[in-house]
Amino acid sequence: MAPALLALAHWSTWAVCAVIKLPQLAAVLAARSARGVSVGSLLLELAGFLVFLRYQIYYGYPLQTYLEYPIIIAQDVILLLFILRFSGNMKRALFYAVILGGGWYMLTLRRWIIDLAMNLCTLISAASKLAQLRCLWQTKDSGQVSALTWSMSAYTCATRIVTTVMTTNDLAVLIRFITMLILNIWVTATILHYRKTKKTD
């Protein structure tokens, strides 16, 4: 039973992550606007994903436990480029690439750096969710923010809680996924609340 549950959790996570940002990308492209989408949130999310991926690789964790991260990172980069394009800030793309690329390299210069970064990764990822919540609260408009993307993120966090308990049992990773699950549900609920409020106005 346990191997089947683990395989189901892995495969369903990979399937969801293969398309996780597509609803958000479609919304931004259809509107040719990134209204409601927080660039700060996306950058923090990207930084958190990069730290998490680097940590998993550094410690030699099974590929199945983090295979979705390169896919999500690629989708986040594409989304960031469209947001920068539609907001007229494409000149910042090179700056962000240098910062994120340099950070990727520096993470493994010393073991204590990657360990500290992983502990801060939860805070960074939580800050990305809080930045999106702040943007929603300030505008009181979900704009082009995709509830489907955020709910899929909640699902993948839930499945990764299961896979982490069944494989590595790494407490830092487990705390991260529990925190992200709660915040992803909160963002999804906020998006749906403002979408409902807008329809009733």
PDB file of C-alpha atoms in Angstrom, residues 1-11 160 162-164 166-167:
ATOM      1  CA  MET A   1       0.000   0.000   0.000  1.00  0.00           C
ATOM      2  CA  ALA A   2       2.750   2.468   0.976  1.00  0.00           C
ATOM      3  CA  PRO A   3       4.725   2.112  -2.296  1.00  0.00           C
ATOM      4  CA  ALA A   4       1.532   2.606  -4.319  1.00  0.00           C
ATOM      5  CA  LEU A   5       0.595   5.713  -2.299  1.00  0.00           C
ATOM      6  CA  LEU A   6       4.099   7.105  -2.719  1.00  0.00           C
ATOM      7  CA  ALA A   7       4.053   6.475  -6.470  1.00  0.00           C
ATOM      8  CA  LEU A   8       0.616   8.082  -6.776  1.00  0.00           C
ATOM      9  CA  ALA A   9       1.772  11.137  -4.816  1.00  0.00           C
ATOM     10  CA  HIS A  10       4.885  11.508  -6.983  1.00  0.00           C
ATOM     11  CA  TRP A  11       3.105  11.025 -10.311  1.00  0.00           C
ATOM     12  CA  ARG A 160       4.855  16.589  -0.873  1.00  0.00           C
ATOM     13  CA  VAL A 162       3.149  12.746   2.236  1.00  0.00           C
ATOM     14  CA  THR A 163       6.260  12.021   0.125  1.00  0.00           C
ATOM     15  CA  THR A 164       8.576  13.778   2.582  1.00  0.00           C
ATOM     16  CA  MET A 166       7.610   8.545   3.495  1.00  0.00           C
ATOM     17  CA  THR A 167      11.109   9.203   2.092  1.00  0.00           C
TER      18      THR A 167
END
